[in-house]
Amino acid sequence: MDNLKELQDKIGYKYTFDCVQCGYCLPACPTYDSMGKETHSPRGRINLVKMAAEGKIDLEEIREPIDKCLGCRACQTVCPTGVEYGKILEGAKESLADQQQLSMPQKAAKSFIFNHLFPHRSRMDSFGNLMWFYQASGVQKVVRGLKATKLAPLHLGEFESIMPRVVSPNKRKNRQAVVKAEGKTKTKVAFFTGCIMDSMFYETNQNSIELLRKSGAEVIIPDSQTCCGALHAHAGNVSDAKELAKKNIEAFEKENIDYVINNAGGCGSMLNEYGHLFDGDQEWGERARRFVAKSKDISEILYELNGLTFTREVNDVVTYQPSCHLTNVQKVVDEPLELLKNIPGIEYREMQDHNRCCGSAGIYNIVNYDDSMEILDSKMEKYKPTKATTIVTTNPGCLLQMKMGIKRENLEDRVRAVHLVDLLIEAIENK
Ligand code: SF4
Ligand code: SF4
């Protein structure tokens, strides 16, 4: 980039001055722990960004350390001077994306996923239906029998083996746009369905709506909502993330509601960052801040409403792997645990370093597979002493990563990974 001033504005240069180089963040950083290099620590990455912004090193030199950052924001939580690492990271990713030379097939794949798939609910539904057909028709069995998944690039065969069971198109068709509260209406909320959540984890979304209903919330599911834009922003594609944010703000501000509820830590943190996305934009900044003020994770509202009546014991030893974004960005820490501990029959055992990232981090586990698996293996070492038979998570990426950990440890016949809302519903319904 020729214009240094332009780079400094984009890369978040001004935020780098808040770092006093104390190093308190180093022990919290999973990549510093696993890679053991200063350049792969928060402090090192901030220094590299500063040097690139000052023209002391080429921007390209920061690509690998930035690509290897999980974006878990654990460094931000422990930083005594409040360095806004997320803004520095996002600026670095956007600057790197601007100057990245992609081949034609890479450009086409990126455009297909980011522009022609995730933002379109009907296409994500079709994707879910395709996955259902793949599983229900027997094709999956044949593919697995022939060990064809081993031929898939980017270890996608590994991820295929932990894919959740997808619901049928018929079930998907029957969702109501408005679900009335059970008993007295205590609040009116709109539910953010997410793109991957709704196509691959539709049942978890339906269970979320059911828990809200049983807690006394009327639930509206706005039809014009779209993908939150997290994957776009994390890939440095901030302009597309902004377009998606605008669509969501418009979709939800039409509704007369108290809260916008989501059940995925990664999406929720993106929704909570819409205000920052429109910094300096008078019109959208204000609308985004109003949206953010209403945005809540499902655990917060369920805890607040305190309306769940458990009818069944879930006799299980449980541990909890929190979503980094729920913890470090949304600062939702106690509510999921309190809900979990209230389930009758649960024996809760805390995992050592449970707040440390599991290595999922959006698509980090796909694009940085080996690094991600090293972080996951160390997470599983911390899990083992708990001997828990259920690992609870609050984000789809973490859920799949924990399933992967269970598989890597050959524990599939004894241990399961579930979303918190799916465990809560087990204690309510007679399944
Ligand atoms: S990011 Fe914060 S904790 Fe880390 S070195 Fe800088 S000031 Fe210290
Ligand atoms: S976001 Fe996570 S991986 Fe990245 S520097 Fe901070 S602690 Fe390390």
Tab-separated table of C-alpha atoms and ligand atoms in Angstrom:
chain	number	residue	atom	x	y	z
A	1	MET	CA	0.000	0.000	0.000
A	2	ASP	CA	1.591	3.333	-1.109
A	3	ASN	CA	-0.210	5.646	1.184
A	4	LEU	CA	1.079	5.101	4.737
A	5	LYS	CA	-1.584	7.345	6.267
A	6	GLU	CA	-4.313	5.296	4.606
A	7	LEU	CA	-2.738	2.108	5.981
A	8	GLN	CA	-2.432	3.609	9.475
A	9	ASP	CA	-6.139	4.527	9.487
A	10	LYS	CA	-7.233	1.122	8.271
A	11	ILE	CA	-4.905	-1.043	10.363
A	12	GLY	CA	-5.831	0.493	13.710
A	13	TYR	CA	-2.401	2.090	14.260
A	14	LYS	CA	-3.749	4.454	16.932
A	15	TYR	CA	-4.814	1.516	19.139
A	16	THR	CA	-1.309	0.041	19.162
A	17	PHE	CA	-0.105	2.915	21.410
A	18	ASP	CA	-2.264	1.615	24.269
A	19	CYS	CA	0.027	-1.411	24.567
A	20	VAL	CA	2.693	-0.840	27.234
A	21	GLN	CA	4.515	-4.093	26.398
A	22	CYS	CA	3.945	-5.529	29.893
A	23	GLY	CA	3.421	-9.080	28.621
A	24	TYR	CA	0.517	-9.899	30.981
A	25	CYS	CA	-1.369	-11.211	27.953
A	26	LEU	CA	1.274	-13.785	27.016
A	27	PRO	CA	0.180	-16.631	29.325
A	28	ALA	CA	-3.437	-16.205	28.134
A	29	CYS	CA	-2.566	-16.601	24.456
A	30	PRO	CA	-3.065	-20.142	23.074
A	31	THR	CA	-0.854	-19.555	20.026
A	32	TYR	CA	2.010	-18.151	22.112
A	33	ASP	CA	1.652	-21.249	24.257
A	34	SER	CA	1.621	-23.699	21.366
A	35	MET	CA	4.007	-21.920	18.955
A	36	GLY	CA	6.349	-20.380	21.542
A	37	LYS	CA	7.248	-17.316	19.468
A	38	GLU	CA	6.997	-13.643	20.430
A	39	THR	CA	5.685	-12.877	16.926
A	40	HIS	CA	2.769	-15.222	17.631
A	41	SER	CA	1.833	-13.539	20.916
A	42	PRO	CA	-0.542	-10.565	21.302
A	43	ARG	CA	2.310	-8.210	22.201
A	44	GLY	CA	4.394	-9.409	19.245
A	45	ARG	CA	1.497	-9.060	16.806
A	46	ILE	CA	0.742	-5.534	18.029
A	47	ASN	CA	4.400	-4.599	17.528
A	48	LEU	CA	4.413	-6.033	14.027
A	49	VAL	CA	1.275	-4.094	13.105
A	50	LYS	CA	2.840	-0.901	14.476
A	51	MET	CA	6.052	-1.469	12.510
A	52	ALA	CA	4.115	-2.156	9.298
A	53	ALA	CA	2.017	0.965	9.847
A	54	GLU	CA	5.193	3.010	10.258
A	55	GLY	CA	6.678	1.542	7.086
A	56	LYS	CA	9.508	-0.176	9.010
A	57	ILE	CA	8.576	-3.608	7.679
A	58	ASP	CA	6.597	-4.749	4.670
A	59	LEU	CA	2.927	-5.438	5.357
A	60	GLU	CA	3.409	-8.938	3.956
A	61	GLU	CA	5.673	-9.765	6.932
A	62	ILE	CA	2.738	-9.649	9.323
A	63	ARG	CA	0.562	-12.016	7.270
A	64	GLU	CA	1.607	-15.313	8.846
A	65	PRO	CA	1.470	-14.162	12.506
A	66	ILE	CA	-1.915	-12.502	11.879
A	67	ASP	CA	-3.284	-15.533	9.996
A	68	LYS	CA	-2.218	-17.746	12.914
A	69	CYS	CA	-4.083	-15.613	15.471
A	70	LEU	CA	-7.272	-17.341	16.625
A	71	GLY	CA	-9.052	-14.060	17.288
A	72	CYS	CA	-10.138	-15.533	20.629
A	73	ARG	CA	-9.559	-12.171	22.357
A	74	ALA	CA	-8.328	-13.782	25.589
A	75	CYS	CA	-5.519	-11.199	25.459
A	76	GLN	CA	-8.061	-8.382	25.528
A	77	THR	CA	-9.754	-9.763	28.630
A	78	VAL	CA	-6.533	-9.906	30.682
A	79	CYS	CA	-4.893	-6.713	29.353
A	80	PRO	CA	-4.512	-4.197	32.224
A	81	THR	CA	-4.461	-1.169	29.910
A	82	GLY	CA	-7.510	-2.180	27.876
A	83	VAL	CA	-5.802	-2.556	24.501
A	84	GLU	CA	-8.526	-3.037	21.880
A	85	TYR	CA	-6.802	-5.962	20.247
A	86	GLY	CA	-9.934	-6.893	18.254
A	87	LYS	CA	-9.804	-3.587	16.386
A	88	ILE	CA	-6.097	-4.016	15.631
A	89	LEU	CA	-6.670	-7.567	14.403
A	90	GLU	CA	-9.626	-6.639	12.242
A	91	GLY	CA	-7.699	-3.700	10.729
A	92	ALA	CA	-4.702	-5.935	10.016
A	93	LYS	CA	-6.901	-8.552	8.350
A	94	GLU	CA	-8.630	-5.953	6.191
A	95	SER	CA	-5.287	-4.415	5.129
A	96	LEU	CA	-3.862	-7.842	4.299
A	97	ALA	CA	-6.980	-8.868	2.373
A	98	ASP	CA	-6.702	-5.669	0.292
A	99	GLN	CA	-3.305	-6.607	-1.025
A	100	GLN	CA	-3.722	-10.372	-1.282
A	101	GLN	CA	-3.270	-11.836	-4.759
A	102	LEU	CA	-5.731	-14.682	-5.183
A	103	SER	CA	-5.799	-17.154	-8.046
A	104	MET	CA	-8.990	-17.328	-10.146
A	105	PRO	CA	-10.267	-20.523	-8.436
A	106	GLN	CA	-9.557	-18.988	-4.985
A	107	LYS	CA	-11.429	-15.817	-5.951
A	108	ALA	CA	-14.349	-17.853	-7.274
A	109	ALA	CA	-14.528	-20.023	-4.127
A	110	LYS	CA	-14.382	-16.973	-1.849
A	111	SER	CA	-17.042	-15.125	-3.814
A	112	PHE	CA	-19.311	-18.210	-3.875
A	113	ILE	CA	-19.105	-18.736	-0.105
A	114	PHE	CA	-19.147	-15.126	1.074
A	115	ASN	CA	-21.395	-13.502	-1.541
A	116	HIS	CA	-23.569	-16.223	-2.997
A	117	LEU	CA	-24.125	-18.678	-0.112
A	118	PHE	CA	-23.952	-17.338	3.475
A	119	PRO	CA	-25.950	-14.115	2.888
A	120	HIS	CA	-28.898	-15.945	1.292
A	121	ARG	CA	-31.205	-17.760	3.695
A	122	SER	CA	-32.950	-19.739	0.958
A	123	ARG	CA	-29.594	-20.988	-0.397
A	124	MET	CA	-28.437	-21.918	3.100
A	125	ASP	CA	-31.729	-23.828	3.492
A	126	SER	CA	-31.014	-25.609	0.196
A	127	PHE	CA	-27.513	-26.394	1.460
A	128	GLY	CA	-29.056	-27.877	4.628
A	129	ASN	CA	-31.503	-29.889	2.487
A	130	LEU	CA	-28.632	-31.192	0.392
A	131	MET	CA	-26.815	-32.288	3.555
A	132	TRP	CA	-30.008	-33.984	4.760
A	133	PHE	CA	-30.307	-35.843	1.439
A	134	TYR	CA	-26.634	-36.853	1.656
A	135	GLN	CA	-27.201	-38.335	5.116
A	136	ALA	CA	-30.719	-39.776	4.683
A	137	SER	CA	-30.344	-41.277	1.204
A	138	GLY	CA	-27.484	-43.597	2.110
A	139	VAL	CA	-24.934	-41.683	-0.009
A	140	GLN	CA	-23.056	-40.819	3.184
A	141	LYS	CA	-22.737	-44.524	4.059
A	142	VAL	CA	-21.430	-45.356	0.606
A	143	VAL	CA	-18.948	-42.465	0.633
A	144	ARG	CA	-17.697	-43.479	4.069
A	145	GLY	CA	-17.594	-47.156	3.098
A	146	LEU	CA	-15.404	-46.348	0.115
A	147	LYS	CA	-13.285	-44.133	2.370
A	148	ALA	CA	-13.806	-41.414	-0.275
A	149	THR	CA	-13.783	-38.688	2.394
A	150	LYS	CA	-10.039	-39.281	2.750
A	151	LEU	CA	-9.616	-37.729	-0.708
A	152	ALA	CA	-11.288	-34.450	0.260
A	153	PRO	CA	-8.991	-31.398	0.422
A	154	LEU	CA	-8.347	-29.303	3.568
A	155	HIS	CA	-9.130	-32.276	5.843
A	156	LEU	CA	-12.809	-31.788	4.972
A	157	GLY	CA	-13.267	-35.551	5.274
A	158	GLU	CA	-12.404	-35.245	8.975
A	159	PHE	CA	-15.068	-32.584	9.394
A	160	GLU	CA	-17.587	-34.662	7.440
A	161	SER	CA	-17.228	-37.387	10.051
A	162	ILE	CA	-18.433	-35.076	12.842
A	163	MET	CA	-21.244	-33.433	10.888
A	164	PRO	CA	-24.475	-33.112	12.904
A	165	ARG	CA	-27.631	-34.918	11.823
A	166	VAL	CA	-29.496	-32.425	9.635
A	167	VAL	CA	-33.314	-32.135	9.766
A	168	SER	CA	-35.545	-32.912	6.785
A	169	PRO	CA	-36.858	-30.168	4.456
A	170	ASN	CA	-40.402	-30.922	5.689
A	171	LYS	CA	-39.522	-30.143	9.286
A	172	ARG	CA	-37.799	-26.968	8.192
A	173	LYS	CA	-40.893	-25.793	6.279
A	174	ASN	CA	-43.162	-25.807	9.328
A	175	ARG	CA	-41.597	-23.025	11.371
A	176	GLN	CA	-43.985	-20.298	12.508
A	177	ALA	CA	-43.009	-16.634	12.084
A	178	VAL	CA	-44.391	-15.754	15.531
A	179	VAL	CA	-44.431	-18.084	18.533
A	180	LYS	CA	-46.640	-17.053	21.447
A	181	ALA	CA	-45.364	-17.266	25.016
A	182	GLU	CA	-46.500	-20.064	27.295
A	183	GLY	CA	-48.643	-18.389	29.944
A	184	LYS	CA	-48.264	-14.673	30.571
A	185	THR	CA	-46.087	-12.788	28.064
A	186	LYS	CA	-43.160	-11.362	30.034
A	187	THR	CA	-41.237	-10.021	27.034
A	188	LYS	CA	-41.235	-9.891	23.229
A	189	VAL	CA	-38.047	-10.956	21.503
A	190	ALA	CA	-36.795	-11.559	17.977
A	191	PHE	CA	-34.655	-14.592	17.314
A	192	PHE	CA	-31.500	-14.362	15.221
A	193	THR	CA	-31.288	-17.694	13.408
A	194	GLY	CA	-27.785	-17.400	11.891
A	195	CYS	CA	-26.825	-18.968	8.577
A	196	ILE	CA	-24.893	-22.105	9.568
A	197	MET	CA	-26.925	-22.526	12.767
A	198	ASP	CA	-30.172	-22.615	10.823
A	199	SER	CA	-28.992	-24.902	8.042
A	200	MET	CA	-26.930	-27.393	10.075
A	201	PHE	CA	-28.234	-26.973	13.657
A	202	TYR	CA	-31.900	-26.272	12.950
A	203	GLU	CA	-33.037	-28.358	15.924
A	204	THR	CA	-30.886	-26.328	18.307
A	205	ASN	CA	-32.551	-23.191	16.954
A	206	GLN	CA	-36.004	-24.732	17.430
A	207	ASN	CA	-35.055	-25.802	20.951
A	208	SER	CA	-33.934	-22.230	21.646
A	209	ILE	CA	-37.289	-20.871	20.499
A	210	GLU	CA	-39.068	-23.461	22.651
A	211	LEU	CA	-37.049	-22.522	25.749
A	212	LEU	CA	-37.831	-18.845	25.162
A	213	ARG	CA	-41.529	-19.669	24.756
A	214	LYS	CA	-41.573	-21.711	27.943
A	215	SER	CA	-39.800	-18.901	29.785
A	216	GLY	CA	-42.589	-16.450	28.917
A	217	ALA	CA	-41.206	-14.787	25.790
A	218	GLU	CA	-43.157	-14.175	22.599
A	219	VAL	CA	-40.687	-14.989	19.820
A	220	ILE	CA	-40.644	-13.375	16.369
A	221	ILE	CA	-38.404	-14.781	13.626
A	222	PRO	CA	-37.854	-11.940	11.112
A	223	ASP	CA	-37.783	-13.294	7.574
A	224	SER	CA	-35.457	-10.667	6.100
A	225	GLN	CA	-32.574	-11.332	8.518
A	226	THR	CA	-29.297	-12.629	7.110
A	227	CYS	CA	-25.845	-13.927	8.062
A	228	CYS	CA	-24.201	-11.840	10.838
A	229	GLY	CA	-21.084	-11.173	8.729
A	230	ALA	CA	-18.577	-12.584	11.249
A	231	LEU	CA	-16.796	-14.809	8.751
A	232	HIS	CA	-16.606	-11.909	6.291
A	233	ALA	CA	-15.106	-9.563	8.907
A	234	HIS	CA	-12.653	-12.218	10.108
A	235	ALA	CA	-11.491	-12.701	6.529
A	236	GLY	CA	-10.841	-8.952	6.209
A	237	ASN	CA	-13.916	-8.376	4.050
A	238	VAL	CA	-15.291	-5.509	6.124
A	239	SER	CA	-17.359	-3.845	3.385
A	240	ASP	CA	-19.454	-7.002	2.866
A	241	ALA	CA	-19.760	-7.440	6.653
A	242	LYS	CA	-21.181	-3.905	6.806
A	243	GLU	CA	-23.749	-4.652	4.096
A	244	LEU	CA	-24.940	-7.711	6.022
A	245	ALA	CA	-25.044	-5.714	9.262
A	246	LYS	CA	-27.240	-3.085	7.587
A	247	LYS	CA	-29.671	-5.773	6.404
A	248	ASN	CA	-29.919	-7.217	9.903
A	249	ILE	CA	-30.351	-3.840	11.559
A	250	GLU	CA	-33.173	-3.067	9.109
A	251	ALA	CA	-34.789	-6.484	9.607
A	252	PHE	CA	-34.861	-6.242	13.411
A	253	GLU	CA	-35.655	-2.553	13.872
A	254	LYS	CA	-38.964	-3.112	12.059
A	255	GLU	CA	-40.107	-5.314	14.941
A	256	ASN	CA	-41.576	-4.045	18.172
A	257	ILE	CA	-39.350	-6.073	20.479
A	258	ASP	CA	-37.361	-5.813	23.707
A	259	TYR	CA	-34.411	-7.986	22.668
A	260	VAL	CA	-32.641	-9.651	19.754
A	261	ILE	CA	-31.670	-13.134	20.920
A	262	ASN	CA	-28.997	-15.385	19.431
A	263	ASN	CA	-27.566	-18.722	20.510
A	264	ALA	CA	-24.102	-18.739	18.866
A	265	GLY	CA	-21.218	-17.044	20.688
A	266	GLY	CA	-19.410	-16.139	17.453
A	267	CYS	CA	-22.483	-14.620	15.751
A	268	GLY	CA	-23.540	-12.876	18.958
A	269	SER	CA	-20.207	-11.139	19.316
A	270	MET	CA	-20.413	-9.928	15.715
A	271	LEU	CA	-23.920	-8.572	16.352
A	272	ASN	CA	-22.511	-6.829	19.428
A	273	GLU	CA	-19.769	-5.251	17.336
A	274	TYR	CA	-22.120	-3.629	14.802
A	275	GLY	CA	-21.677	-0.329	16.680
A	276	HIS	CA	-17.926	-0.415	16.156
A	277	LEU	CA	-18.390	-1.443	12.519
A	278	PHE	CA	-20.109	1.891	11.860
A	279	ASP	CA	-17.760	4.106	13.896
A	280	GLY	CA	-17.860	7.577	12.353
A	281	ASP	CA	-21.064	6.901	10.373
A	282	GLN	CA	-23.719	9.116	11.891
A	283	GLU	CA	-26.843	7.423	10.554
A	284	TRP	CA	-25.814	3.771	10.704
A	285	GLY	CA	-23.729	4.250	13.842
A	286	GLU	CA	-26.803	5.329	15.775
A	287	ARG	CA	-29.015	2.587	14.337
A	288	ALA	CA	-26.301	0.006	15.058
A	289	ARG	CA	-25.948	1.154	18.667
A	290	ARG	CA	-29.722	0.806	19.172
A	291	PHE	CA	-29.504	-2.719	17.731
A	292	VAL	CA	-26.561	-3.645	19.971
A	293	ALA	CA	-28.390	-2.393	23.065
A	294	LYS	CA	-31.054	-5.060	22.426
A	295	SER	CA	-28.730	-7.913	21.526
A	296	LYS	CA	-28.419	-10.763	24.044
A	297	ASP	CA	-27.196	-14.317	24.193
A	298	ILE	CA	-29.925	-16.859	24.915
A	299	SER	CA	-28.328	-17.802	28.250
A	300	GLU	CA	-28.681	-14.198	29.468
A	301	ILE	CA	-32.389	-13.955	28.727
A	302	LEU	CA	-33.229	-17.459	29.994
A	303	TYR	CA	-31.386	-16.726	33.218
A	304	GLU	CA	-33.080	-13.342	33.555
A	305	LEU	CA	-36.593	-14.653	32.884
A	306	ASN	CA	-36.042	-17.587	35.257
A	307	GLY	CA	-39.099	-19.304	33.820
A	308	LEU	CA	-37.922	-22.830	33.062
A	309	THR	CA	-39.474	-25.710	34.971
A	310	PHE	CA	-37.372	-28.848	34.734
A	311	THR	CA	-39.440	-32.027	34.597
A	312	ARG	CA	-36.756	-34.624	34.170
A	313	GLU	CA	-33.369	-35.527	35.635
A	314	VAL	CA	-30.394	-35.601	33.293
A	315	ASN	CA	-28.099	-37.980	35.108
A	316	ASP	CA	-24.811	-36.953	33.638
A	317	VAL	CA	-21.327	-35.732	34.490
A	318	VAL	CA	-20.917	-32.464	32.624
A	319	THR	CA	-18.127	-30.047	31.838
A	320	TYR	CA	-18.359	-26.728	30.002
A	321	GLN	CA	-16.205	-25.368	27.189
A	322	PRO	CA	-17.219	-21.702	26.878
A	323	SER	CA	-17.170	-19.872	23.549
A	324	CYS	CA	-14.270	-17.375	23.542
A	325	HIS	CA	-16.419	-14.752	21.877
A	326	LEU	CA	-19.199	-15.200	24.397
A	327	THR	CA	-16.669	-14.801	27.225
A	328	ASN	CA	-14.205	-12.248	25.893
A	329	VAL	CA	-16.381	-10.097	23.629
A	330	GLN	CA	-19.913	-10.395	25.014
A	331	LYS	CA	-18.635	-10.869	28.577
A	332	VAL	CA	-21.292	-13.500	29.246
A	333	VAL	CA	-19.651	-15.793	31.773
A	334	ASP	CA	-21.930	-16.770	34.672
A	335	GLU	CA	-25.335	-17.235	33.032
A	336	PRO	CA	-24.591	-20.388	30.976
A	337	LEU	CA	-22.977	-21.994	34.014
A	338	GLU	CA	-25.832	-21.101	36.324
A	339	LEU	CA	-28.364	-22.565	33.882
A	340	LEU	CA	-26.257	-25.677	33.521
A	341	LYS	CA	-25.851	-26.229	37.237
A	342	ASN	CA	-29.625	-25.886	37.742
A	343	ILE	CA	-30.391	-28.928	35.585
A	344	PRO	CA	-31.517	-31.729	37.914
A	345	GLY	CA	-29.198	-34.726	38.073
A	346	ILE	CA	-26.171	-32.884	36.682
A	347	GLU	CA	-22.769	-33.273	38.273
A	348	TYR	CA	-20.704	-30.356	37.041
A	349	ARG	CA	-16.906	-30.682	36.873
A	350	GLU	CA	-14.843	-27.694	35.776
A	351	MET	CA	-12.127	-28.247	33.208
A	352	GLN	CA	-8.741	-26.668	33.939
A	353	ASP	CA	-8.212	-23.589	31.729
A	354	HIS	CA	-11.769	-23.977	30.461
A	355	ASN	CA	-11.689	-20.368	29.219
A	356	ARG	CA	-8.863	-21.147	26.806
A	357	CYS	CA	-9.815	-21.401	23.096
A	358	CYS	CA	-10.434	-24.913	21.742
A	359	GLY	CA	-8.835	-24.013	18.388
A	360	SER	CA	-12.042	-23.833	16.362
A	361	ALA	CA	-12.127	-20.032	15.825
A	362	GLY	CA	-14.431	-19.663	12.815
A	363	ILE	CA	-12.673	-21.466	9.968
A	364	TYR	CA	-9.255	-21.503	11.699
A	365	ASN	CA	-9.519	-25.276	12.132
A	366	ILE	CA	-9.964	-25.657	8.375
A	367	VAL	CA	-7.314	-23.212	7.129
A	368	ASN	CA	-4.796	-23.863	9.940
A	369	TYR	CA	-5.659	-27.501	10.582
A	370	ASP	CA	-2.402	-28.669	12.195
A	371	ASP	CA	-2.130	-25.688	14.566
A	372	SER	CA	-5.783	-26.020	15.467
A	373	MET	CA	-5.454	-29.743	16.228
A	374	GLU	CA	-2.434	-29.102	18.472
A	375	ILE	CA	-4.515	-26.617	20.487
A	376	LEU	CA	-7.434	-29.067	20.526
A	377	ASP	CA	-5.257	-31.954	21.729
A	378	SER	CA	-4.012	-29.852	24.616
A	379	LYS	CA	-7.648	-28.932	25.420
A	380	MET	CA	-8.545	-32.639	25.489
A	381	GLU	CA	-5.698	-33.286	27.953
A	382	LYS	CA	-7.363	-30.740	30.251
A	383	TYR	CA	-10.745	-32.351	29.664
A	384	LYS	CA	-9.666	-35.910	30.526
A	385	PRO	CA	-9.351	-35.536	34.339
A	386	THR	CA	-12.978	-34.355	34.505
A	387	LYS	CA	-14.166	-37.738	33.129
A	388	ALA	CA	-17.296	-35.869	31.995
A	389	THR	CA	-19.638	-37.744	29.695
A	390	THR	CA	-21.079	-34.536	28.237
A	391	ILE	CA	-19.137	-31.491	27.051
A	392	VAL	CA	-21.392	-28.447	26.813
A	393	THR	CA	-20.680	-25.545	24.453
A	394	THR	CA	-22.456	-22.376	23.361
A	395	ASN	CA	-21.318	-21.990	19.760
A	396	PRO	CA	-21.573	-24.297	16.701
A	397	GLY	CA	-17.860	-24.049	15.858
A	398	CYS	CA	-16.836	-25.021	19.410
A	399	LEU	CA	-19.403	-27.830	19.354
A	400	LEU	CA	-17.922	-29.367	16.191
A	401	GLN	CA	-14.387	-28.876	17.487
A	402	MET	CA	-15.219	-30.693	20.728
A	403	LYS	CA	-16.791	-33.484	18.659
A	404	MET	CA	-13.520	-33.623	16.762
A	405	GLY	CA	-11.599	-33.831	20.059
A	406	ILE	CA	-13.837	-36.672	21.241
A	407	LYS	CA	-13.228	-38.481	17.959
A	408	ARG	CA	-9.463	-37.977	18.090
A	409	GLU	CA	-9.441	-39.480	21.586
A	410	ASN	CA	-11.655	-42.414	20.494
A	411	LEU	CA	-14.239	-41.520	23.096
A	412	GLU	CA	-17.258	-41.434	20.766
A	413	ASP	CA	-19.025	-44.343	22.478
A	414	ARG	CA	-18.773	-42.717	25.929
A	415	VAL	CA	-18.695	-38.932	25.526
A	416	ARG	CA	-20.871	-36.455	23.652
A	417	ALA	CA	-20.696	-32.722	22.917
A	418	VAL	CA	-23.950	-30.729	23.009
A	419	HIS	CA	-25.131	-27.150	22.839
A	420	LEU	CA	-26.370	-25.798	26.171
A	421	VAL	CA	-29.932	-25.316	24.891
A	422	ASP	CA	-30.129	-28.946	23.749
A	423	LEU	CA	-29.186	-30.119	27.238
A	424	LEU	CA	-31.704	-27.763	28.840
A	425	ILE	CA	-34.468	-29.112	26.598
A	426	GLU	CA	-33.563	-32.676	27.641
A	427	ALA	CA	-34.413	-31.723	31.197
A	428	ILE	CA	-37.793	-30.375	30.137
A	429	GLU	CA	-39.122	-32.731	27.511
A	430	ASN	CA	-39.673	-36.445	27.785
A	431	LYS	CA	-37.342	-37.552	25.033
B	1	SF4	S1	-1.617	-6.124	24.943
B	1	SF4	FE1	-1.993	-5.426	27.047
B	1	SF4	S2	-1.291	-7.144	28.332
B	1	SF4	FE2	-0.407	-7.449	26.297
B	1	SF4	S3	1.613	-6.502	26.378
B	1	SF4	FE3	0.201	-4.947	25.581
B	1	SF4	S4	-0.470	-3.809	27.379
B	1	SF4	FE4	0.449	-5.688	28.154
B	2	SF4	S1	-6.715	-13.180	19.987
B	2	SF4	FE1	-6.160	-15.104	21.055
B	2	SF4	S2	-4.665	-16.085	19.684
B	2	SF4	FE2	-4.836	-13.940	19.017
B	2	SF4	S3	-3.223	-12.851	20.110
B	2	SF4	FE3	-5.063	-12.668	21.391
B	2	SF4	S4	-4.964	-14.421	22.823
B	2	SF4	FE4	-3.507	-14.830	21.149
